[in-house]
Amino acid sequence: MALGEFNLIERYFSRQAGRDDVALAVGDDAALLRPKPGQALVVSVDTLLSGVHFPESTAPADIGYKALAVNLSDLAAMGAEPAWVTLALTLPEADPDWLAGFSAGFFELAQRHDVALVGGDTCHGPLSVTVQIMGWAPPEQTLKRSGARVGDGIYVTGCIGDAGLGLRLAQGGIEPVEGDDYFIRRLNRPTPRIGAGLALRGIASAAIDVSDGLAADLGHILDQSGVAAVIDVAALPVASRLKAQAPSRWWQWPLTAGDDYELCFTVAAANEARLSAALGEIDCPFTRIGEIEAGRGLSLRLEDGRRLEMNSQGYRHFE
Ligand code: ADP
Ligand code: MG
């Protein structure tokens, strides 16, 4: 590489941690971090591959932003507070413009959530970005996939399907109209629902982030909780632009498109008032889209009242 590995790390990835739980960050053989007594350390890792997790044309700043955003989203879905990240980068070349853009996007989001980059690894090869994130949660208040119970309401934050529309726009599969930049931004710069995850502690019975498609992700809650669910298609919060794009079976889109990084969660009837108060306080939009039932599998209540068993599993790797 033109730019030496150490030079590169020094120039683009060594920043003051700004957290007093970081004793030693980038530069030594390993980072030294101070755990929080009484709390569970919540850890997750995600890799982003060019052409798989983002279109090859994606701007470096958006890649840097999204690599962190998808990891923050996993912590949000656990009800955890993010603290530290490590970054494993494989780069085809040490391009200063690419690195400046990537690190700007990455640190913009890191600062917003007070997350410190404490270490990583840098290799030469086809572009691949792996972020490992660590954070905190009181162990008894984490939001697991396994806690949904019969009768719980099913909810999502925000709007579902926006990023899927953004992907089609980015791929040139749809003729863009004015305002469509919004959907491209939803694809490239998803907003991790950290605040909502924290607010849902002790309120949601189960939670997951919507990364592979609502049907597939809710499916994980159903499998791990040993329950079934019905989704009210008419209730799905979907942009009118998206409905206009697929007038007849528009609801297939939000159920199968991924990359929204909204939260899907379940809440017992007894906690509904607390839910409204908690998410209202942080101005987080949310919608009740169905309920948990006894049995197995996901069905849809269509707009004409008919029920349909759902078996499409959204986007899966290796298929
Ligand atoms: P080692 O040979 O011990 O693995 P490296 O040369 O890979 O060490 O890394 C040197 C230091 O730079 C370490 O502290 C490592 O955590 C950090 N580092 C390497 N790559 C990155 C990166 N992309 N982002 C942040 N820190 C990094
Ligand atoms: Mg190394």
mmCIF file of C-alpha atoms and ligand atoms in Angstrom:
data_model
loop_
_atom_site.group_PDB
_atom_site.id
_atom_site.type_symbol
_atom_site.label_atom_id
_atom_site.label_comp_id
_atom_site.label_asym_id
_atom_site.label_seq_id
_atom_site.Cartn_x
_atom_site.Cartn_y
_atom_site.Cartn_z
ATOM 1 C CA MET A 1 0.000 0.000 0.000
ATOM 2 C CA ALA A 2 1.197 3.474 -0.830
ATOM 3 C CA LEU A 3 0.285 4.731 2.603
ATOM 4 C CA GLY A 4 1.967 2.560 5.269
ATOM 5 C CA GLU A 5 -0.339 0.585 7.547
ATOM 6 C CA PHE A 6 0.751 2.396 10.707
ATOM 7 C CA ASN A 7 0.623 5.755 9.037
ATOM 8 C CA LEU A 8 -2.879 4.974 7.882
ATOM 9 C CA ILE A 9 -4.097 3.918 11.321
ATOM 10 C CA GLU A 10 -2.439 6.927 12.923
ATOM 11 C CA ARG A 11 -3.898 9.368 10.411
ATOM 12 C CA TYR A 12 -7.453 8.090 10.080
ATOM 13 C CA PHE A 13 -8.323 5.955 13.073
ATOM 14 C CA SER A 14 -6.474 7.246 16.158
ATOM 15 C CA ARG A 15 -8.739 9.654 17.931
ATOM 16 C CA GLN A 16 -9.030 10.575 21.575
ATOM 17 C CA ALA A 17 -11.531 8.157 23.096
ATOM 18 C CA GLY A 18 -13.197 10.799 25.277
ATOM 19 C CA ARG A 19 -14.556 8.138 27.634
ATOM 20 C CA ASP A 20 -13.199 7.533 31.111
ATOM 21 C CA ASP A 21 -13.845 3.784 30.810
ATOM 22 C CA VAL A 22 -11.092 3.573 28.141
ATOM 23 C CA ALA A 23 -7.664 3.209 29.770
ATOM 24 C CA LEU A 24 -5.783 2.475 26.525
ATOM 25 C CA ALA A 25 -7.129 2.602 22.963
ATOM 26 C CA VAL A 26 -5.587 2.375 19.467
ATOM 27 C CA GLY A 27 -1.813 1.872 19.348
ATOM 28 C CA ASP A 28 -0.841 -0.983 21.647
ATOM 29 C CA ASP A 29 -1.245 -4.743 21.232
ATOM 30 C CA ALA A 30 -4.730 -4.550 22.715
ATOM 31 C CA ALA A 31 -7.096 -2.020 24.263
ATOM 32 C CA LEU A 32 -7.658 -1.741 28.018
ATOM 33 C CA LEU A 33 -11.281 -1.137 29.004
ATOM 34 C CA ARG A 34 -12.964 -0.739 32.371
ATOM 35 C CA PRO A 35 -16.061 -2.909 32.786
ATOM 36 C CA LYS A 36 -19.088 -1.579 34.666
ATOM 37 C CA PRO A 37 -19.864 -3.495 37.851
ATOM 38 C CA GLY A 38 -23.262 -5.189 37.952
ATOM 39 C CA GLN A 39 -23.958 -4.772 34.230
ATOM 40 C CA ALA A 40 -23.815 -7.290 31.404
ATOM 41 C CA LEU A 41 -21.242 -6.618 28.691
ATOM 42 C CA VAL A 42 -23.259 -6.753 25.437
ATOM 43 C CA VAL A 43 -21.166 -7.683 22.381
ATOM 44 C CA SER A 44 -21.997 -7.991 18.696
ATOM 45 C CA VAL A 45 -20.085 -8.047 15.387
ATOM 46 C CA ASP A 46 -21.197 -7.425 11.794
ATOM 47 C CA THR A 47 -19.381 -7.464 8.467
ATOM 48 C CA LEU A 48 -20.296 -5.311 5.487
ATOM 49 C CA LEU A 49 -19.246 -6.557 2.041
ATOM 50 C CA SER A 50 -19.268 -4.445 -1.069
ATOM 51 C CA GLY A 51 -22.027 -5.530 -3.471
ATOM 52 C CA VAL A 52 -23.769 -7.548 -0.744
ATOM 53 C CA HIS A 53 -24.481 -5.108 2.083
ATOM 54 C CA PHE A 54 -24.112 -1.909 0.100
ATOM 55 C CA PRO A 55 -24.074 -1.139 -3.645
ATOM 56 C CA GLU A 56 -20.545 -0.785 -5.045
ATOM 57 C CA SER A 57 -21.303 2.839 -5.923
ATOM 58 C CA THR A 58 -21.869 3.761 -2.225
ATOM 59 C CA ALA A 59 -19.895 6.804 -1.066
ATOM 60 C CA PRO A 60 -17.058 5.966 1.396
ATOM 61 C CA ALA A 61 -18.590 8.249 4.056
ATOM 62 C CA ASP A 62 -21.847 6.310 3.818
ATOM 63 C CA ILE A 63 -19.989 2.978 4.114
ATOM 64 C CA GLY A 64 -18.236 4.226 7.264
ATOM 65 C CA TYR A 65 -21.512 5.475 8.705
ATOM 66 C CA LYS A 66 -23.445 2.304 7.876
ATOM 67 C CA ALA A 67 -20.787 -0.098 9.181
ATOM 68 C CA LEU A 68 -21.234 1.469 12.600
ATOM 69 C CA ALA A 69 -24.998 2.034 12.286
ATOM 70 C CA VAL A 70 -25.814 -1.654 11.745
ATOM 71 C CA ASN A 71 -23.826 -2.584 14.837
ATOM 72 C CA LEU A 72 -25.426 0.146 16.939
ATOM 73 C CA SER A 73 -28.755 -1.221 15.766
ATOM 74 C CA ASP A 74 -27.942 -4.653 17.219
ATOM 75 C CA LEU A 75 -27.229 -3.067 20.593
ATOM 76 C CA ALA A 76 -30.441 -1.047 20.337
ATOM 77 C CA ALA A 77 -32.342 -4.295 19.777
ATOM 78 C CA MET A 78 -30.870 -5.643 23.039
ATOM 79 C CA GLY A 79 -31.762 -2.507 24.994
ATOM 80 C CA ALA A 80 -28.049 -1.840 25.500
ATOM 81 C CA GLU A 81 -26.090 1.389 25.768
ATOM 82 C CA PRO A 82 -23.137 1.411 23.314
ATOM 83 C CA ALA A 83 -19.620 2.196 24.573
ATOM 84 C CA TRP A 84 -16.739 0.821 22.472
ATOM 85 C CA VAL A 85 -16.056 -0.498 18.979
ATOM 86 C CA THR A 86 -13.214 -2.199 17.151
ATOM 87 C CA LEU A 87 -12.835 -1.994 13.374
ATOM 88 C CA ALA A 88 -11.338 -4.657 11.072
ATOM 89 C CA LEU A 89 -10.782 -3.198 7.615
ATOM 90 C CA THR A 90 -9.689 -5.025 4.477
ATOM 91 C CA LEU A 91 -8.884 -2.564 1.715
ATOM 92 C CA PRO A 92 -7.994 -3.111 -1.951
ATOM 93 C CA GLU A 93 -5.764 0.006 -1.804
ATOM 94 C CA ALA A 94 -4.793 2.726 0.686
ATOM 95 C CA ASP A 95 -6.662 5.534 -1.061
ATOM 96 C CA PRO A 96 -6.463 8.723 1.056
ATOM 97 C CA ASP A 97 -9.745 10.126 -0.333
ATOM 98 C CA TRP A 98 -11.575 6.898 0.430
ATOM 99 C CA LEU A 99 -10.099 6.713 3.939
ATOM 100 C CA ALA A 100 -10.885 10.355 4.696
ATOM 101 C CA GLY A 101 -14.506 9.853 3.614
ATOM 102 C CA PHE A 102 -14.902 6.528 5.388
ATOM 103 C CA SER A 103 -13.471 7.755 8.687
ATOM 104 C CA ALA A 104 -15.534 10.978 8.539
ATOM 105 C CA GLY A 105 -18.773 8.995 8.174
ATOM 106 C CA PHE A 106 -17.732 6.531 10.855
ATOM 107 C CA PHE A 107 -16.726 9.118 13.459
ATOM 108 C CA GLU A 108 -19.728 11.336 12.754
ATOM 109 C CA LEU A 109 -22.011 8.589 14.030
ATOM 110 C CA ALA A 110 -19.555 7.444 16.726
ATOM 111 C CA GLN A 111 -19.528 10.921 18.250
ATOM 112 C CA ARG A 112 -23.295 11.181 18.132
ATOM 113 C CA HIS A 113 -23.526 8.093 20.354
ATOM 114 C CA ASP A 114 -20.372 8.710 22.405
ATOM 115 C CA VAL A 115 -18.825 5.487 21.147
ATOM 116 C CA ALA A 116 -15.016 5.123 21.268
ATOM 117 C CA LEU A 117 -12.997 3.312 18.572
ATOM 118 C CA VAL A 118 -10.520 1.402 20.729
ATOM 119 C CA GLY A 119 -8.719 -0.841 18.226
ATOM 120 C CA GLY A 120 -8.886 -2.837 15.052
ATOM 121 C CA ASP A 121 -6.986 -4.489 12.277
ATOM 122 C CA THR A 122 -6.046 -3.387 8.763
ATOM 123 C CA CYS A 123 -5.375 -5.773 5.862
ATOM 124 C CA HIS A 124 -4.916 -5.661 2.108
ATOM 125 C CA GLY A 125 -7.568 -7.454 -0.011
ATOM 126 C CA PRO A 126 -11.121 -7.097 -1.391
ATOM 127 C CA LEU A 127 -13.108 -4.417 0.476
ATOM 128 C CA SER A 128 -14.629 -5.709 3.694
ATOM 129 C CA VAL A 129 -15.573 -3.787 6.826
ATOM 130 C CA THR A 130 -16.115 -5.526 10.151
ATOM 131 C CA VAL A 131 -17.170 -3.642 13.260
ATOM 132 C CA GLN A 132 -17.383 -5.225 16.678
ATOM 133 C CA ILE A 133 -19.429 -3.284 19.184
ATOM 134 C CA MET A 134 -19.543 -3.497 22.952
ATOM 135 C CA GLY A 135 -21.960 -1.887 25.360
ATOM 136 C CA TRP A 136 -23.868 -2.247 28.606
ATOM 137 C CA ALA A 137 -27.219 -3.332 29.925
ATOM 138 C CA PRO A 138 -28.596 -4.497 33.262
ATOM 139 C CA PRO A 139 -28.775 -8.251 32.576
ATOM 140 C CA GLU A 140 -32.390 -8.632 33.721
ATOM 141 C CA GLN A 141 -33.566 -5.801 31.423
ATOM 142 C CA THR A 142 -32.009 -6.888 28.115
ATOM 143 C CA LEU A 143 -34.462 -7.311 25.228
ATOM 144 C CA LYS A 144 -34.185 -10.891 24.005
ATOM 145 C CA ARG A 145 -35.844 -12.575 21.036
ATOM 146 C CA SER A 146 -37.277 -15.298 23.239
ATOM 147 C CA GLY A 147 -39.673 -13.334 25.458
ATOM 148 C CA ALA A 148 -42.815 -12.906 23.312
ATOM 149 C CA ARG A 149 -46.004 -14.320 24.859
ATOM 150 C CA VAL A 150 -49.483 -15.073 23.479
ATOM 151 C CA GLY A 151 -51.571 -11.895 23.514
ATOM 152 C CA ASP A 152 -48.624 -9.472 23.277
ATOM 153 C CA GLY A 153 -48.945 -6.679 20.725
ATOM 154 C CA ILE A 154 -46.376 -6.508 17.907
ATOM 155 C CA TYR A 155 -44.910 -3.098 17.138
ATOM 156 C CA VAL A 156 -42.371 -1.446 14.865
ATOM 157 C CA THR A 157 -40.616 1.896 15.142
ATOM 158 C CA GLY A 158 -40.613 4.298 12.189
ATOM 159 C CA CYS A 159 -41.465 3.277 8.643
ATOM 160 C CA ILE A 160 -40.781 -0.104 7.050
ATOM 161 C CA GLY A 161 -39.652 -0.631 3.454
ATOM 162 C CA ASP A 162 -37.962 2.752 2.931
ATOM 163 C CA ALA A 163 -34.477 1.249 2.570
ATOM 164 C CA GLY A 164 -35.761 -1.407 0.168
ATOM 165 C CA LEU A 165 -37.141 1.351 -2.030
ATOM 166 C CA GLY A 166 -33.812 3.171 -1.662
ATOM 167 C CA LEU A 167 -31.966 0.073 -2.853
ATOM 168 C CA ARG A 168 -34.158 -0.259 -5.942
ATOM 169 C CA LEU A 169 -33.588 3.426 -6.669
ATOM 170 C CA ALA A 170 -29.821 3.054 -6.186
ATOM 171 C CA GLN A 171 -29.800 0.069 -8.538
ATOM 172 C CA GLY A 172 -31.691 2.059 -11.177
ATOM 173 C CA GLY A 173 -34.693 -0.293 -11.072
ATOM 174 C CA ILE A 174 -37.147 2.568 -10.499
ATOM 175 C CA GLU A 175 -37.516 5.901 -12.246
ATOM 176 C CA PRO A 176 -36.687 8.478 -9.522
ATOM 177 C CA VAL A 177 -39.044 11.363 -8.723
ATOM 178 C CA GLU A 178 -38.456 14.458 -6.644
ATOM 179 C CA GLY A 179 -37.943 13.645 -2.964
ATOM 180 C CA ASP A 180 -36.552 10.149 -3.621
ATOM 181 C CA ASP A 181 -33.193 11.162 -2.117
ATOM 182 C CA TYR A 182 -34.880 10.516 1.211
ATOM 183 C CA PHE A 183 -35.127 6.781 0.483
ATOM 184 C CA ILE A 184 -31.492 6.566 -0.665
ATOM 185 C CA ARG A 185 -30.516 8.191 2.635
ATOM 186 C CA ARG A 186 -32.613 5.650 4.523
ATOM 187 C CA LEU A 187 -30.589 2.936 2.764
ATOM 188 C CA ASN A 188 -27.154 4.501 3.222
ATOM 189 C CA ARG A 189 -27.588 6.245 6.570
ATOM 190 C CA PRO A 190 -30.010 4.239 8.697
ATOM 191 C CA THR A 191 -30.778 5.698 12.125
ATOM 192 C CA PRO A 192 -30.012 3.125 14.819
ATOM 193 C CA ARG A 193 -32.830 3.203 17.397
ATOM 194 C CA ILE A 194 -30.574 3.374 20.446
ATOM 195 C CA GLY A 195 -32.925 5.677 22.386
ATOM 196 C CA ALA A 196 -35.922 3.457 21.690
ATOM 197 C CA GLY A 197 -34.006 0.343 22.788
ATOM 198 C CA LEU A 198 -33.153 1.983 26.106
ATOM 199 C CA ALA A 199 -36.726 3.246 26.566
ATOM 200 C CA LEU A 200 -38.083 -0.270 25.959
ATOM 201 C CA ARG A 201 -36.103 -1.806 28.829
ATOM 202 C CA GLY A 202 -38.529 -3.449 31.194
ATOM 203 C CA ILE A 203 -41.439 -2.744 28.799
ATOM 204 C CA ALA A 204 -40.898 -4.892 25.675
ATOM 205 C CA SER A 205 -41.118 -8.657 26.103
ATOM 206 C CA ALA A 206 -38.961 -9.305 22.993
ATOM 207 C CA ALA A 207 -37.167 -7.227 20.363
ATOM 208 C CA ILE A 208 -35.132 -7.509 17.163
ATOM 209 C CA ASP A 209 -33.847 -5.003 14.633
ATOM 210 C CA VAL A 210 -35.238 -5.183 11.104
ATOM 211 C CA SER A 211 -32.192 -5.910 8.961
ATOM 212 C CA ASP A 212 -33.217 -8.833 6.724
ATOM 213 C CA GLY A 213 -36.918 -8.005 6.274
ATOM 214 C CA LEU A 214 -39.786 -7.722 8.743
ATOM 215 C CA ALA A 215 -41.205 -11.218 8.074
ATOM 216 C CA ALA A 216 -37.827 -12.919 8.512
ATOM 217 C CA ASP A 217 -36.830 -10.877 11.561
ATOM 218 C CA LEU A 218 -40.174 -11.190 13.334
ATOM 219 C CA GLY A 219 -39.883 -14.892 12.399
ATOM 220 C CA HIS A 220 -36.819 -15.137 14.669
ATOM 221 C CA ILE A 221 -38.832 -13.770 17.604
ATOM 222 C CA LEU A 222 -41.603 -16.282 16.865
ATOM 223 C CA ASP A 223 -39.197 -19.240 16.581
ATOM 224 C CA GLN A 224 -37.248 -18.375 19.699
ATOM 225 C CA SER A 225 -40.370 -17.580 21.721
ATOM 226 C CA GLY A 226 -42.282 -20.659 20.473
ATOM 227 C CA VAL A 227 -45.316 -18.652 19.326
ATOM 228 C CA ALA A 228 -47.227 -17.593 16.181
ATOM 229 C CA ALA A 229 -48.264 -14.130 15.005
ATOM 230 C CA VAL A 230 -50.712 -12.321 12.795
ATOM 231 C CA ILE A 231 -49.810 -9.049 11.101
ATOM 232 C CA ASP A 232 -52.506 -6.590 10.107
ATOM 233 C CA VAL A 233 -51.372 -5.589 6.647
ATOM 234 C CA ALA A 234 -53.400 -2.366 6.701
ATOM 235 C CA ALA A 235 -51.533 -1.229 9.819
ATOM 236 C CA LEU A 236 -48.018 -1.497 8.353
ATOM 237 C CA PRO A 237 -46.350 1.938 8.442
ATOM 238 C CA VAL A 238 -45.268 2.341 4.827
ATOM 239 C CA ALA A 239 -44.421 5.416 2.767
ATOM 240 C CA SER A 240 -47.134 6.362 0.247
ATOM 241 C CA ARG A 241 -44.408 6.511 -2.415
ATOM 242 C CA LEU A 242 -43.814 2.826 -1.830
ATOM 243 C CA LYS A 243 -47.510 1.924 -1.970
ATOM 244 C CA ALA A 244 -47.786 3.801 -5.262
ATOM 245 C CA GLN A 245 -44.900 1.728 -6.620
ATOM 246 C CA ALA A 246 -46.630 -1.624 -6.088
ATOM 247 C CA PRO A 247 -50.388 -0.885 -5.869
ATOM 248 C CA SER A 248 -51.858 -4.399 -5.590
ATOM 249 C CA ARG A 249 -49.616 -6.338 -3.191
ATOM 250 C CA TRP A 250 -47.679 -3.378 -1.790
ATOM 251 C CA TRP A 251 -47.411 -5.068 1.609
ATOM 252 C CA GLN A 252 -45.037 -7.737 0.259
ATOM 253 C CA TRP A 253 -42.419 -5.037 -0.003
ATOM 254 C CA PRO A 254 -42.164 -3.966 3.655
ATOM 255 C CA LEU A 255 -42.421 -7.610 4.734
ATOM 256 C CA THR A 256 -39.461 -8.792 2.678
ATOM 257 C CA ALA A 257 -37.175 -5.788 2.046
ATOM 258 C CA GLY A 258 -34.295 -5.426 4.495
ATOM 259 C CA ASP A 259 -31.944 -2.710 5.713
ATOM 260 C CA ASP A 260 -34.442 -0.486 7.557
ATOM 261 C CA TYR A 261 -32.815 -0.964 10.987
ATOM 262 C CA GLU A 262 -36.053 -0.123 12.743
ATOM 263 C CA LEU A 263 -36.954 -2.116 15.862
ATOM 264 C CA CYS A 264 -39.671 -4.775 15.876
ATOM 265 C CA PHE A 265 -40.790 -5.588 19.415
ATOM 266 C CA THR A 266 -43.584 -7.142 21.436
ATOM 267 C CA VAL A 267 -45.363 -5.694 24.483
ATOM 268 C CA ALA A 268 -47.862 -7.266 26.876
ATOM 269 C CA ALA A 269 -51.264 -5.518 27.067
ATOM 270 C CA ALA A 270 -50.527 -4.515 30.664
ATOM 271 C CA ASN A 271 -47.512 -2.472 29.503
ATOM 272 C CA GLU A 272 -49.150 -0.565 26.641
ATOM 273 C CA ALA A 273 -49.593 2.674 28.573
ATOM 274 C CA ARG A 274 -45.953 2.600 29.697
ATOM 275 C CA LEU A 275 -44.929 1.989 26.090
ATOM 276 C CA SER A 276 -46.757 5.082 24.818
ATOM 277 C CA ALA A 277 -45.261 7.208 27.579
ATOM 278 C CA ALA A 278 -41.705 5.915 27.120
ATOM 279 C CA LEU A 279 -41.536 6.262 23.332
ATOM 280 C CA GLY A 280 -43.602 9.462 23.388
ATOM 281 C CA GLU A 281 -41.051 11.047 25.681
ATOM 282 C CA ILE A 282 -38.253 10.546 23.138
ATOM 283 C CA ASP A 283 -40.462 11.371 20.117
ATOM 284 C CA CYS A 284 -39.976 7.943 18.592
ATOM 285 C CA PRO A 285 -42.769 7.040 16.174
ATOM 286 C CA PHE A 286 -44.123 3.505 16.584
ATOM 287 C CA THR A 287 -47.050 1.473 15.268
ATOM 288 C CA ARG A 288 -48.919 -1.587 16.459
ATOM 289 C CA ILE A 289 -48.931 -4.013 13.518
ATOM 290 C CA GLY A 290 -50.371 -7.224 14.937
ATOM 291 C CA GLU A 291 -50.398 -9.647 17.815
ATOM 292 C CA ILE A 292 -48.779 -12.795 19.112
ATOM 293 C CA GLU A 293 -50.934 -15.931 18.939
ATOM 294 C CA ALA A 294 -50.612 -19.537 20.061
ATOM 295 C CA GLY A 295 -49.038 -21.953 17.578
ATOM 296 C CA ARG A 296 -46.231 -21.521 15.074
ATOM 297 C CA GLY A 297 -45.616 -19.345 12.021
ATOM 298 C CA LEU A 298 -46.616 -15.962 10.670
ATOM 299 C CA SER A 299 -49.895 -15.081 9.015
ATOM 300 C CA LEU A 300 -51.231 -11.919 7.486
ATOM 301 C CA ARG A 301 -54.634 -10.320 7.893
ATOM 302 C CA LEU A 302 -55.204 -8.775 4.465
ATOM 303 C CA GLU A 303 -57.082 -5.556 3.824
ATOM 304 C CA ASP A 304 -60.201 -7.504 2.777
ATOM 305 C CA GLY A 305 -60.154 -9.501 6.029
ATOM 306 C CA ARG A 306 -58.788 -12.767 4.556
ATOM 307 C CA ARG A 307 -55.901 -14.506 6.294
ATOM 308 C CA LEU A 308 -52.797 -15.643 4.471
ATOM 309 C CA GLU A 309 -49.995 -17.862 5.767
ATOM 310 C CA MET A 310 -46.654 -16.230 5.125
ATOM 311 C CA ASN A 311 -43.696 -18.382 4.174
ATOM 312 C CA SER A 312 -41.406 -16.006 2.335
ATOM 313 C CA GLN A 313 -38.418 -15.509 4.610
ATOM 314 C CA GLY A 314 -37.018 -12.236 3.316
ATOM 315 C CA TYR A 315 -33.391 -11.928 2.335
ATOM 316 C CA ARG A 316 -31.105 -14.800 3.331
ATOM 317 C CA HIS A 317 -27.424 -15.290 2.652
ATOM 318 C CA PHE A 318 -26.240 -18.485 0.887
ATOM 319 C CA GLU A 319 -29.507 -18.914 -1.028
HETATM 320 P P1 ADP B 1 -1.061 -6.308 15.853
HETATM 321 O O1 ADP B 1 0.034 -6.612 14.897
HETATM 322 O O2 ADP B 1 -0.714 -6.445 17.290
HETATM 323 O O3 ADP B 1 -2.344 -6.955 15.464
HETATM 324 P P2 ADP B 1 -1.761 -3.982 14.385
HETATM 325 O O4 ADP B 1 -0.575 -3.532 13.645
HETATM 326 O O5 ADP B 1 -2.788 -4.772 13.662
HETATM 327 O O6 ADP B 1 -1.294 -4.739 15.698
HETATM 328 O O7 ADP B 1 -2.483 -2.716 15.010
HETATM 329 C C1 ADP B 1 -1.763 -1.737 15.729
HETATM 330 C C2 ADP B 1 -2.739 -0.959 16.569
HETATM 331 O O8 ADP B 1 -3.637 -0.255 15.730
HETATM 332 C C3 ADP B 1 -3.581 -1.804 17.495
HETATM 333 O O9 ADP B 1 -3.802 -1.071 18.680
HETATM 334 C C4 ADP B 1 -4.868 -1.975 16.729
HETATM 335 O O10 ADP B 1 -5.950 -2.157 17.609
HETATM 336 C C5 ADP B 1 -4.954 -0.651 15.991
HETATM 337 N N1 ADP B 1 -5.661 -0.733 14.691
HETATM 338 C C6 ADP B 1 -5.286 -1.417 13.597
HETATM 339 N N2 ADP B 1 -6.152 -1.223 12.579
HETATM 340 C C7 ADP B 1 -7.106 -0.390 13.046
HETATM 341 C C8 ADP B 1 -8.284 0.174 12.504
HETATM 342 N N3 ADP B 1 -8.693 -0.048 11.244
HETATM 343 N N4 ADP B 1 -9.031 0.973 13.304
HETATM 344 C C9 ADP B 1 -8.662 1.194 14.571
HETATM 345 N N5 ADP B 1 -7.563 0.708 15.148
HETATM 346 C C10 ADP B 1 -6.795 -0.089 14.402
HETATM 347 MG MG MG B 2 -3.414 -6.708 13.640
#
